[in-house]
CSV table of C-alpha atoms and ligand atoms in Angstrom, one decimal:
chain,number,residue,atom,x,y,z
Q,197,MET,CA,-4.3,-16.5,-28.3
Q,198,ASP,CA,-8.1,-16.5,-28.7
Q,199,LYS,CA,-10.1,-13.3,-29.4
Q,200,PHE,CA,-13.7,-12.3,-29.6
Q,201,ILE,CA,-15.2,-10.5,-32.5
Q,202,ILE,CA,-18.5,-8.7,-31.6
Q,203,ASN,CA,-20.7,-6.8,-33.9
Q,204,GLY,CA,-22.8,-4.2,-32.1
Q,205,PRO,CA,-25.0,-2.6,-31.1
Q,206,CYS,CA,-27.4,-5.3,-29.8
Q,207,LYS,CA,-30.2,-5.8,-27.3
Q,208,LEU,CA,-30.0,-8.9,-25.0
Q,209,LYS,CA,-33.2,-10.9,-24.8
Q,210,GLY,CA,-34.1,-14.3,-23.4
Q,211,LYS,CA,-33.2,-16.7,-20.6
Q,212,VAL,CA,-29.8,-17.3,-19.2
Q,213,ASN,CA,-28.6,-19.8,-16.6
Q,214,ILE,CA,-26.0,-18.8,-14.1
Q,215,SER,CA,-23.0,-21.2,-13.7
Q,216,GLY,CA,-21.5,-22.4,-10.5
Q,217,SER,CA,-19.4,-19.9,-8.6
Q,218,LYS,CA,-15.7,-19.8,-9.4
Q,219,ASN,CA,-14.8,-18.0,-6.1
Q,220,ALA,CA,-16.8,-20.5,-4.1
Q,221,SER,CA,-15.5,-23.6,-5.9
Q,222,LEU,CA,-11.8,-22.6,-5.4
Q,223,PRO,CA,-11.7,-22.7,-1.6
Q,224,ILE,CA,-14.1,-25.7,-1.5
Q,225,LEU,CA,-11.7,-27.6,-3.8
Q,226,ALA,CA,-8.7,-26.5,-1.7
Q,227,ALA,CA,-10.6,-27.8,1.4
Q,228,THR,CA,-10.7,-31.3,-0.1
Q,229,LEU,CA,-7.1,-31.6,1.1
Q,230,LEU,CA,-8.5,-31.9,4.7
Q,231,PHE,CA,-10.3,-35.2,3.9
Q,232,ASP,CA,-9.3,-38.8,4.2
Q,233,LYS,CA,-12.7,-39.8,2.7
Q,234,PRO,CA,-13.9,-39.2,-0.8
Q,235,VAL,CA,-15.6,-35.9,-1.7
Q,236,GLU,CA,-18.0,-35.2,-4.6
Q,237,ILE,CA,-18.6,-31.6,-5.7
Q,238,SER,CA,-21.1,-30.6,-8.3
Q,239,ASN,CA,-22.1,-27.4,-10.2
Q,240,LEU,CA,-18.4,-26.7,-10.9
Q,241,PRO,CA,-18.0,-24.1,-13.6
Q,242,GLY,CA,-16.0,-25.1,-16.6
Q,243,VAL,CA,-13.4,-22.3,-16.4
Q,244,LYS,CA,-9.6,-22.1,-16.5
Q,245,ASP,CA,-9.1,-21.3,-12.8
Q,246,ILE,CA,-11.0,-24.5,-11.8
Q,247,GLU,CA,-8.8,-26.5,-14.1
Q,248,THR,CA,-5.7,-25.0,-12.5
Q,249,MET,CA,-6.9,-25.7,-9.0
Q,250,LEU,CA,-7.7,-29.3,-10.0
Q,251,LYS,CA,-4.2,-29.6,-11.5
Q,252,LEU,CA,-2.7,-28.2,-8.3
Q,253,LEU,CA,-4.6,-30.8,-6.2
Q,254,GLU,CA,-3.4,-33.6,-8.5
Q,255,SER,CA,0.1,-32.3,-8.2
Q,256,LEU,CA,-0.2,-32.6,-4.4
Q,257,GLY,CA,-1.2,-36.3,-4.9
Q,258,LEU,CA,-5.1,-36.2,-4.7
Q,259,LYS,CA,-6.9,-38.3,-7.3
Q,260,VAL,CA,-9.3,-36.2,-9.3
Q,261,ASN,CA,-12.1,-37.7,-11.4
Q,262,ARG,CA,-13.8,-34.9,-13.2
Q,263,ASN,CA,-17.0,-35.3,-15.2
Q,264,LYS,CA,-17.0,-32.2,-17.3
Q,265,LYS,CA,-20.5,-32.9,-18.8
Q,266,LYS,CA,-22.0,-33.3,-15.4
Q,267,LYS,CA,-19.9,-30.4,-14.1
Q,268,SER,CA,-18.9,-32.5,-11.1
Q,269,VAL,CA,-15.7,-33.9,-9.7
Q,270,LYS,CA,-14.9,-36.8,-7.3
Q,271,ILE,CA,-11.8,-36.3,-5.3
Q,272,PHE,CA,-10.0,-39.1,-3.4
Q,273,LYS,CA,-7.0,-39.1,-1.1
Q,274,SER,CA,-4.1,-41.2,-2.4
Q,275,LYS,CA,-1.4,-42.8,-0.3
Q,276,LYS,CA,1.3,-40.3,-1.4
Q,277,ILE,CA,0.4,-36.8,-0.5
Q,278,LYS,CA,3.0,-34.2,-1.4
Q,279,THR,CA,3.1,-30.9,0.3
Q,280,GLN,CA,4.8,-28.6,-2.2
Q,281,ALA,CA,2.6,-26.3,-4.4
Q,282,SER,CA,4.6,-25.3,-7.4
Q,283,TYR,CA,5.2,-21.8,-8.7
Q,284,SER,CA,4.1,-22.8,-12.2
Q,285,LEU,CA,0.6,-23.4,-11.0
Q,286,VAL,CA,0.3,-20.7,-8.3
Q,287,LYS,CA,1.7,-17.9,-10.6
Q,288,THR,CA,-1.3,-18.3,-12.9
Q,289,MET,CA,-3.9,-18.3,-10.1
Q,290,ARG,CA,-3.4,-16.6,-6.8
Q,291,ALA,CA,-6.0,-18.7,-5.1
Q,292,GLY,CA,-3.3,-21.4,-5.0
Q,293,ILE,CA,-2.4,-19.9,-1.6
Q,294,LEU,CA,-5.7,-21.5,-0.3
Q,295,VAL,CA,-3.9,-24.9,-0.1
Q,296,LEU,CA,-1.6,-23.6,2.7
Q,297,GLY,CA,-4.2,-23.7,5.5
Q,298,PRO,CA,-5.4,-27.2,4.7
Q,299,LEU,CA,-1.9,-28.6,4.1
Q,300,ILE,CA,-0.4,-27.2,7.3
Q,301,THR,CA,-3.3,-28.3,9.6
Q,302,LYS,CA,-3.6,-31.8,8.0
Q,303,TYR,CA,0.0,-32.7,7.1
Q,304,LYS,CA,2.0,-30.2,9.4
Q,305,LYS,CA,4.1,-29.3,6.4
Q,306,ALA,CA,3.6,-27.1,3.4
Q,307,ILE,CA,5.8,-25.5,0.8
Q,308,THR,CA,3.7,-23.2,-1.3
Q,309,SER,CA,4.8,-20.6,-3.8
Q,310,LEU,CA,4.3,-17.1,-2.5
Q,311,PRO,CA,1.9,-15.4,-4.9
Q,312,GLY,CA,3.4,-12.3,-6.5
Q,313,GLY,CA,1.6,-9.1,-7.2
Q,314,CYS,CA,-0.9,-9.0,-10.0
Q,315,LEU,CA,-2.0,-6.3,-12.4
Q,316,ILE,CA,-4.9,-5.1,-10.2
Q,317,GLY,CA,-2.8,-4.6,-7.1
Q,318,GLU,CA,0.0,-5.9,-4.8
Q,319,ARG,CA,-2.2,-8.4,-3.1
Q,320,PRO,CA,0.0,-9.5,-0.2
Q,321,VAL,CA,-0.8,-12.5,1.9
Q,322,ASN,CA,0.5,-11.2,5.2
Q,323,HIS,CA,-2.8,-11.6,7.0
Q,324,HIS,CA,-3.0,-15.3,6.0
Q,325,LEU,CA,0.5,-15.9,7.3
Q,326,SER,CA,0.3,-14.0,10.6
Q,327,ALA,CA,-3.1,-15.6,11.5
Q,328,LEU,CA,-1.8,-19.1,10.7
Q,329,LYS,CA,1.3,-18.3,12.8
Q,330,LYS,CA,-1.0,-17.6,15.7
Q,331,LEU,CA,-2.4,-21.1,15.4
Q,332,GLY,CA,1.1,-22.5,15.6
Q,333,MET,CA,2.5,-22.5,12.0
Q,334,LYS,CA,6.1,-21.6,11.7
Q,335,TYR,CA,7.4,-20.3,8.3
Q,336,ASN,CA,10.2,-18.9,6.3
Q,337,ILE,CA,10.2,-17.4,2.9
Q,338,ILE,CA,12.9,-19.0,0.8
Q,339,LYS,CA,13.5,-18.3,-2.9
Q,340,GLY,CA,9.9,-17.3,-3.4
Q,341,TYR,CA,8.3,-20.2,-1.5
Q,342,ILE,CA,6.6,-20.2,1.9
Q,343,HIS,CA,8.2,-23.1,3.8
Q,344,ALA,CA,5.8,-23.8,6.6
Q,345,THR,CA,5.8,-26.4,9.4
Q,346,ALA,CA,3.9,-27.2,12.5
Q,347,HIS,CA,5.4,-29.5,15.2
Q,348,LYS,CA,2.0,-30.9,16.2
Q,349,ASN,CA,-1.6,-30.1,15.7
Q,350,LEU,CA,-2.4,-26.4,15.2
Q,351,ASN,CA,-4.0,-24.9,18.3
Q,352,GLY,CA,-7.3,-23.0,18.4
Q,353,LYS,CA,-6.9,-19.3,19.2
Q,354,LYS,CA,-8.7,-16.0,19.1
Q,355,ILE,CA,-7.8,-14.0,15.9
Q,356,ILE,CA,-8.9,-10.6,15.1
Q,357,PHE,CA,-8.1,-9.7,11.5
Q,358,SER,CA,-6.8,-6.2,11.2
Q,359,LYS,CA,-8.1,-6.1,7.6
Q,360,ILE,CA,-11.1,-7.9,6.1
Q,361,SER,CA,-9.8,-10.5,3.6
Q,362,VAL,CA,-11.8,-13.1,1.8
Q,363,GLY,CA,-8.8,-15.4,1.2
Q,364,ALA,CA,-7.4,-15.1,4.7
Q,365,THR,CA,-10.8,-15.8,6.3
Q,366,GLU,CA,-11.1,-18.9,4.1
Q,367,ASN,CA,-7.5,-20.2,4.8
Q,368,LEU,CA,-8.1,-19.8,8.6
Q,369,ILE,CA,-11.5,-21.5,8.5
Q,370,MET,CA,-9.9,-24.5,6.8
Q,371,ALA,CA,-6.9,-24.6,9.1
Q,372,ALA,CA,-9.0,-24.2,12.3
Q,373,CYS,CA,-11.4,-26.9,11.2
Q,374,LEU,CA,-8.8,-29.7,12.2
Q,375,ALA,CA,-7.0,-27.7,14.9
Q,376,LYS,CA,-7.1,-28.6,18.5
Q,377,GLY,CA,-9.7,-26.7,20.5
Q,378,THR,CA,-11.6,-23.6,19.6
Q,379,THR,CA,-10.8,-20.8,17.2
Q,380,ILE,CA,-12.6,-17.5,17.2
Q,381,LEU,CA,-12.2,-15.4,14.1
Q,382,LYS,CA,-13.2,-11.8,14.3
Q,383,ASN,CA,-13.5,-9.1,11.6
Q,384,CYS,CA,-14.0,-11.9,9.0
Q,385,ALA,CA,-15.1,-11.4,5.4
Q,386,ILE,CA,-18.7,-12.5,5.0
Q,387,GLU,CA,-19.0,-12.9,1.3
Q,388,PRO,CA,-21.6,-15.6,0.3
Q,389,GLU,CA,-18.7,-17.7,-1.0
Q,390,ILE,CA,-17.4,-18.0,2.5
Q,391,ARG,CA,-20.8,-19.1,3.7
Q,392,ASP,CA,-20.7,-21.7,1.0
Q,393,LEU,CA,-17.3,-23.0,2.2
Q,394,ILE,CA,-18.7,-23.2,5.8
Q,395,ASN,CA,-21.8,-25.0,4.6
Q,396,PHE,CA,-19.7,-27.5,2.7
Q,397,LEU,CA,-17.4,-28.2,5.7
Q,398,ASN,CA,-20.3,-28.4,8.2
Q,399,LYS,CA,-22.0,-30.9,5.9
Q,400,ALA,CA,-18.9,-33.0,6.3
Q,401,GLY,CA,-19.0,-32.8,10.1
Q,402,ALA,CA,-17.0,-29.7,10.8
Q,403,LYS,CA,-18.1,-27.5,13.7
Q,404,ILE,CA,-18.2,-23.9,12.4
Q,405,LYS,CA,-20.7,-21.4,13.7
Q,406,TRP,CA,-21.4,-17.7,13.0
Q,407,ILE,CA,-21.4,-16.0,16.4
Q,408,GLY,CA,-21.8,-12.4,15.3
Q,409,ARG,CA,-21.9,-10.4,12.0
Q,410,ARG,CA,-18.2,-10.9,11.3
Q,411,SER,CA,-17.3,-13.5,13.9
Q,412,ILE,CA,-16.9,-17.2,13.5
Q,413,LYS,CA,-16.4,-19.9,16.1
Q,414,ILE,CA,-14.7,-23.1,14.9
Q,415,THR,CA,-14.4,-26.1,17.2
Q,416,GLY,CA,-11.7,-28.4,15.8
Q,417,VAL,CA,-12.7,-32.0,14.8
Q,418,LYS,CA,-10.4,-35.0,14.3
Q,419,SER,CA,-11.6,-35.8,10.8
Q,420,LEU,CA,-14.2,-35.0,8.2
Q,421,ASN,CA,-16.8,-37.4,6.7
Q,422,GLN,CA,-17.5,-38.3,3.1
Q,423,VAL,CA,-19.6,-35.7,1.5
Q,424,LYS,CA,-21.5,-34.6,-1.7
Q,425,TYR,CA,-21.9,-30.9,-2.2
Q,426,LYS,CA,-23.4,-28.5,-4.8
Q,427,VAL,CA,-21.6,-25.2,-5.2
Q,428,MET,CA,-23.6,-22.0,-5.2
Q,429,GLY,CA,-24.2,-20.0,-8.4
Q,430,ASP,CA,-21.7,-17.3,-9.4
Q,431,ARG,CA,-22.6,-13.9,-7.9
Q,432,ILE,CA,-20.4,-11.9,-10.3
Q,433,GLU,CA,-21.6,-13.7,-13.4
Q,434,CYS,CA,-25.1,-13.0,-12.3
Q,435,GLY,CA,-24.3,-9.3,-11.7
Q,436,THR,CA,-22.6,-9.1,-15.1
Q,437,PHE,CA,-25.7,-10.4,-16.9
Q,438,CYS,CA,-27.9,-8.0,-14.9
Q,439,VAL,CA,-25.7,-5.1,-16.1
Q,440,ALA,CA,-25.7,-6.4,-19.7
Q,441,ALA,CA,-29.6,-6.4,-19.7
Q,442,VAL,CA,-29.8,-2.8,-18.5
Q,443,LEU,CA,-26.9,-1.6,-20.7
Q,444,THR,CA,-28.5,-2.9,-23.9
Q,445,SER,CA,-32.0,-1.9,-23.0
Q,446,GLY,CA,-32.7,-5.6,-23.1
Q,447,ASN,CA,-34.8,-8.0,-21.1
Q,448,LEU,CA,-33.4,-11.0,-19.4
Q,449,GLN,CA,-34.7,-13.8,-17.3
Q,450,ILE,CA,-31.7,-14.9,-15.2
Q,451,LYS,CA,-32.0,-18.3,-13.5
Q,452,GLY,CA,-30.0,-20.2,-11.0
Q,453,PHE,CA,-29.1,-17.5,-8.5
Q,454,ASP,CA,-30.6,-16.3,-5.3
Q,455,PRO,CA,-31.4,-12.6,-5.8
Q,456,LYS,CA,-31.2,-11.9,-2.1
Q,457,LEU,CA,-27.4,-12.3,-2.3
Q,458,ILE,CA,-27.0,-9.4,-4.7
Q,459,ARG,CA,-29.5,-7.0,-3.0
Q,460,THR,CA,-27.0,-4.1,-3.1
Q,461,GLU,CA,-26.3,-4.5,-6.8
Q,462,LEU,CA,-30.0,-4.8,-7.7
Q,463,THR,CA,-30.9,-1.7,-5.6
Q,464,LEU,CA,-28.2,0.3,-7.5
Q,465,LEU,CA,-29.5,-1.0,-10.9
Q,466,LYS,CA,-33.0,0.1,-10.0
Q,467,LYS,CA,-31.6,3.6,-9.2
Q,468,ILE,CA,-29.9,3.6,-12.6
Q,469,GLY,CA,-33.3,2.8,-14.1
Q,470,ALA,CA,-33.7,-0.9,-14.4
Q,471,LYS,CA,-37.1,-2.6,-13.9
Q,472,ILE,CA,-36.5,-5.7,-11.8
Q,473,LYS,CA,-38.7,-8.5,-10.5
Q,474,THR,CA,-37.3,-11.3,-8.4
Q,475,SER,CA,-38.5,-14.7,-7.2
Q,476,LEU,CA,-36.8,-17.7,-5.8
Q,477,ASN,CA,-33.6,-18.2,-7.8
Q,478,GLU,CA,-34.7,-16.0,-10.6
Q,479,ILE,CA,-34.3,-12.3,-11.7
Q,480,ASN,CA,-36.3,-10.7,-14.4
Q,481,ILE,CA,-34.5,-7.5,-15.5
Q,482,GLU,CA,-35.3,-4.9,-18.1
Q,483,GLY,CA,-33.4,-1.9,-19.2
Q,484,LYS,CA,-34.8,1.3,-20.5
Q,485,LYS,CA,-33.4,4.0,-22.9
Q,486,ASN,CA,-32.7,6.7,-20.3
Q,487,LEU,CA,-30.4,5.8,-17.5
Q,488,ASN,CA,-29.6,7.8,-14.4
Q,489,SER,CA,-26.0,8.5,-13.2
Q,490,LEU,CA,-24.7,7.5,-9.8
Q,491,LYS,CA,-23.0,10.3,-7.9
Q,492,ASN,CA,-21.0,8.1,-5.5
Q,493,LEU,CA,-20.5,4.5,-6.2
Q,494,ALA,CA,-17.8,3.0,-4.0
Q,495,THR,CA,-16.5,-0.6,-3.8
Q,496,LYS,CA,-16.4,-2.1,-0.4
Q,497,GLU,CA,-16.5,-5.6,1.3
Q,498,TYR,CA,-19.7,-7.6,1.1
Q,499,PRO,CA,-22.6,-6.8,1.7
Q,500,ASP,CA,-21.5,-3.5,0.0
Q,501,PHE,CA,-20.8,-3.1,-3.7
Q,502,PRO,CA,-18.2,-5.6,-5.0
Q,503,THR,CA,-14.9,-4.6,-6.6
Q,504,ASP,CA,-15.5,-7.5,-9.0
Q,505,LEU,CA,-18.4,-5.6,-10.6
Q,506,GLN,CA,-16.8,-2.2,-10.7
Q,507,ALA,CA,-15.6,-2.4,-14.3
Q,508,GLN,CA,-19.0,-3.6,-15.5
Q,509,PHE,CA,-20.9,-0.8,-13.7
Q,510,MET,CA,-18.5,1.7,-15.2
Q,511,VAL,CA,-19.5,0.7,-18.7
Q,512,LEU,CA,-23.1,1.1,-17.7
Q,513,LEU,CA,-22.5,4.6,-16.3
Q,514,CYS,CA,-20.9,5.7,-19.5
Q,515,ARG,CA,-24.4,5.4,-21.0
Q,516,ALA,CA,-26.2,7.2,-18.1
Q,517,ASN,CA,-27.3,10.8,-18.2
Q,518,GLY,CA,-24.9,13.1,-16.4
Q,519,ILE,CA,-21.7,12.6,-14.4
Q,520,SER,CA,-21.0,9.6,-12.2
Q,521,LYS,CA,-18.2,8.9,-9.8
Q,522,ILE,CA,-16.7,5.5,-8.8
Q,523,THR,CA,-14.3,5.0,-5.9
Q,524,GLU,CA,-12.3,1.8,-5.9
Q,525,ASN,CA,-11.4,1.0,-2.2
Q,526,ILE,CA,-10.3,-2.7,-2.5
Q,527,PHE,CA,-7.5,-2.8,-5.1
Q,528,GLU,CA,-4.9,-0.1,-5.9
Q,529,ASN,CA,-4.9,-0.6,-9.6
Q,530,ARG,CA,-8.3,-1.7,-10.7
Q,531,PHE,CA,-9.0,0.9,-13.5
Q,532,LEU,CA,-7.1,-1.0,-16.2
Q,533,HIS,CA,-10.2,-1.0,-18.3
Q,534,VAL,CA,-10.4,2.8,-18.5
Q,535,GLY,CA,-7.8,3.2,-21.2
Q,536,GLU,CA,-9.5,0.6,-23.4
Q,537,LEU,CA,-13.0,2.1,-22.8
Q,538,ARG,CA,-11.6,5.5,-23.9
Q,539,ARG,CA,-10.6,3.9,-27.2
Q,540,LEU,CA,-14.3,3.2,-27.8
Q,541,GLY,CA,-15.3,6.7,-27.0
Q,542,ALA,CA,-15.7,6.8,-23.2
Q,543,LYS,CA,-15.0,10.0,-21.3
Q,544,ILE,CA,-13.5,9.0,-18.0
Q,545,ASN,CA,-11.1,10.9,-15.8
Q,546,VAL,CA,-9.1,9.0,-13.2
Q,547,LYS,CA,-7.4,10.5,-10.2
Q,548,ASN,CA,-5.9,8.1,-7.6
Q,549,ASN,CA,-8.7,5.7,-6.7
Q,550,GLN,CA,-11.5,7.7,-8.2
Q,551,ALA,CA,-12.9,7.7,-11.7
Q,552,VAL,CA,-15.3,10.4,-12.9
Q,553,ILE,CA,-17.4,9.3,-15.8
Q,554,LEU,CA,-19.0,11.8,-18.1
Q,555,GLY,CA,-22.2,10.1,-19.2
Q,556,ASN,CA,-24.1,10.0,-22.5
Q,557,ASN,CA,-21.2,8.4,-24.4
Q,558,SER,CA,-21.8,6.6,-27.6
Q,559,PHE,CA,-19.2,4.0,-28.5
Q,560,GLN,CA,-17.6,3.1,-31.8
Q,561,GLY,CA,-16.3,-0.5,-32.2
Q,562,ALA,CA,-12.5,-0.8,-32.0
Q,563,GLU,CA,-9.7,-3.4,-31.4
Q,564,LEU,CA,-9.2,-3.8,-27.6
Q,565,MET,CA,-6.9,-5.6,-25.3
Q,566,SER,CA,-8.0,-7.6,-22.2
Q,567,SER,CA,-6.0,-7.1,-19.0
Q,568,ASP,CA,-7.7,-9.0,-16.2
Q,569,LEU,CA,-10.8,-11.1,-15.7
Q,570,ARG,CA,-13.3,-8.4,-14.8
Q,571,ALA,CA,-11.8,-5.7,-17.0
Q,572,SER,CA,-12.1,-8.1,-20.0
Q,573,VAL,CA,-15.8,-8.7,-19.4
Q,574,ALA,CA,-16.3,-5.0,-19.2
Q,575,LEU,CA,-14.8,-4.7,-22.7
Q,576,VAL,CA,-17.2,-7.3,-23.9
Q,577,LEU,CA,-20.1,-5.3,-22.4
Q,578,ALA,CA,-18.9,-2.1,-24.0
Q,579,ALA,CA,-18.6,-3.9,-27.4
Q,580,LEU,CA,-22.3,-4.8,-27.0
Q,581,ILE,CA,-23.3,-1.2,-27.3
Q,582,ALA,CA,-20.6,0.0,-29.6
Q,583,LYS,CA,-21.5,0.6,-33.3
Q,584,GLY,CA,-19.7,-1.8,-35.6
Q,585,LYS,CA,-17.1,-4.4,-35.1
Q,586,SER,CA,-15.0,-4.7,-31.9
Q,587,ILE,CA,-12.1,-7.2,-31.6
Q,588,ILE,CA,-11.2,-8.2,-28.0
Q,589,ASN,CA,-7.8,-9.7,-27.7
Q,590,ARG,CA,-6.3,-11.9,-25.0
Q,591,ILE,CA,-9.6,-13.4,-23.8
Q,592,TYR,CA,-7.7,-16.0,-21.9
Q,593,HIS,CA,-8.3,-13.7,-19.0
Q,594,LEU,CA,-12.0,-14.1,-19.5
Q,595,ASP,CA,-11.8,-17.8,-19.8
Q,596,ARG,CA,-10.4,-17.9,-16.2
Q,597,GLY,CA,-13.8,-17.1,-14.8
Q,598,TYR,CA,-16.7,-17.0,-17.2
Q,599,GLU,CA,-18.2,-20.3,-18.4
Q,600,ASN,CA,-19.2,-20.4,-22.1
Q,601,LEU,CA,-19.6,-16.6,-22.2
Q,602,GLU,CA,-19.9,-16.4,-26.0
Q,603,ILE,CA,-22.4,-19.3,-26.2
Q,604,LYS,CA,-24.6,-17.7,-23.6
Q,605,LEU,CA,-24.4,-14.3,-25.3
Q,606,LYS,CA,-25.1,-15.7,-28.7
Q,607,LYS,CA,-28.3,-17.3,-27.4
Q,608,LEU,CA,-29.4,-13.9,-26.1
Q,609,GLY,CA,-29.0,-12.3,-29.6
Q,610,VAL,CA,-25.4,-11.1,-29.6
Q,611,LYS,CA,-23.3,-11.4,-32.8
Q,612,ILE,CA,-20.2,-12.8,-31.2
Q,613,LYS,CA,-17.5,-15.1,-32.6
Q,614,ARG,CA,-14.4,-16.7,-31.0
Q,615,ILE,CA,-11.4,-16.7,-33.2
Q,616,HIS,CA,-8.7,-19.2,-32.3
Y,89,LIG,C1,-11.0,-12.5,-3.4
Y,89,LIG,O1,-9.6,-12.3,-3.6
Y,89,LIG,C2,-11.5,-12.9,-4.8
Y,89,LIG,N1,-10.8,-14.1,-5.3
Y,89,LIG,C3,-11.3,-11.7,-5.7
Y,89,LIG,O2,-11.9,-12.0,-7.0
Y,89,LIG,C4,-12.0,-10.5,-5.2
Y,89,LIG,O3,-11.8,-9.4,-6.0
Y,89,LIG,C5,-11.5,-10.2,-3.7
Y,89,LIG,O4,-11.7,-11.4,-2.9
Y,89,LIG,C6,-12.2,-9.1,-3.1
Y,89,LIG,O5,-13.6,-9.3,-3.0
Y,89,LIG,C7,-11.3,-15.3,-4.9
Y,89,LIG,O6,-12.2,-15.4,-4.2
Y,89,LIG,C8,-10.5,-16.4,-5.5
Y,89,LIG,P1,-8.9,-10.2,-0.3
Y,89,LIG,P2,-8.7,-12.2,-2.3
Y,89,LIG,O7,-7.9,-11.0,0.5
Y,89,LIG,O8,-9.1,-13.2,-1.3
Y,89,LIG,C9,-5.6,-6.9,0.9
Y,89,LIG,C10,-12.1,-12.1,-9.3
Y,89,LIG,O9,-12.1,-11.3,-10.3
Y,89,LIG,N2,-4.9,-8.0,1.6
Y,89,LIG,O10,-10.2,-10.0,0.3
Y,89,LIG,O11,-7.3,-12.3,-2.8
Y,89,LIG,C11,-5.6,-7.1,-0.6
Y,89,LIG,O12,-4.4,-6.6,-1.2
Y,89,LIG,C12,-11.1,-12.0,-8.2
Y,89,LIG,O13,-12.8,-13.1,-9.4
Y,89,LIG,C13,-3.8,-7.7,2.3
Y,89,LIG,O14,-3.3,-6.6,2.4
Y,89,LIG,O15,-9.0,-10.7,-1.8
Y,89,LIG,C14,-6.8,-6.3,-1.0
Y,89,LIG,O16,-6.5,-5.0,-1.1
Y,89,LIG,C15,-10.1,-10.9,-8.3
Y,89,LIG,N3,-3.2,-8.7,3.0
Y,89,LIG,C16,-7.8,-6.5,0.1
Y,89,LIG,O17,-7.0,-6.9,1.2
Y,89,LIG,C17,-3.7,-10.0,2.9
Y,89,LIG,O18,-3.0,-10.9,3.6
Y,89,LIG,C18,-8.9,-7.6,-0.1
Y,89,LIG,O19,-8.3,-8.8,-0.6
Y,89,LIG,C19,-4.8,-10.3,2.2
Y,89,LIG,C20,-5.4,-9.3,1.5
């Protein structure tokens, strides 16, 4: 298993390009199951989850021609489409559930492994299933698999989600795209990655329209056209580099991401003490020595503060003056990084879904264990300000979602090495 060795402390300086978004690419790739015609997708990040999704599509019978250098992929339909998504692929990546909507609407049949819980929470898919049922899908859970069928085309309906869910919104958009009639989705997630999925499908001839802040109208079409699409930049990678700049009192020019999409995060970073200048697809961010604490930082659905940046902000608040509080509202168990941060010298108390961070911490390098994707990157950030050597084990978690992290950090002045 690979590990990182980081020698800190360091100051990040220079220019960094943001890779394509993992969480936008995954539903877009799943949506290629809706097509009879070829699809070309570019700006795909070279990360493990994308490899897993491409393997899943291949296992379902799609032909996948990936050009890793160009970060693009051409996907063609073959004659033999299978409709069973295996446990071995879905267990390593929960986004595997995103093939259910496309398979059931296009092929009227799907057997997809039911994703289990994961370290950060139970993460059920009940809202995906009940909403698809309203469109006409029937299903049974047998031996860990969702066995789904539809007698004929799915039928458009009005669906009001009782909980805002990114994945359920995406699955329903894809399913409704080829359903008969009109579907109205209410109380949808409105993450930029969902807008990217809609832009992709509309470019191919789908009829999807925003009809309110969290409402979407989808008029079913018979088929989708051949299309080329460039995936948006990665919102969470961009936020992570912004935090890294402020944390290390560094100075970064971050390119390839629209700053308007992370307005909440940038406002918070300014409150903490960052100097920020933005222009089209560029953020210039500088950190200073003295940082301010945040009294009440809470994760919430977009456009509020994202759970996927909670761990990174926690590291930053360890360096701030005074006491900060973070409330995690999305996942039940997303403070896995706290124990490891304490090993570096952090003073954090956790009670239920709240963490109280006593600021002004100085970190000493130590050997650490990654637990999930965002917790792992938080450990890397912490190692950047720790004195001496830190070893971060099990970075396969990180490889699921950060493209060339160590290469990017090295260019910005970090002493980081990957050990195989
Ligand atoms: C997406 O997961 C992201 N994954 C996650 O990113 C992200 O943390 C999450 O949205 C929240 O922003 C991808 O886009 C591939 P949800 P998703 O359905 O769709 C509950 C990362 O680090 N819920 O919006 O699975 C659920 O348990 C990852 O890149 C139900 O109860 O998240 C959670 O508490 C991790 N029933 C909340 O809703 C359901 O049927 C939000 O989950 C569905 C969800």
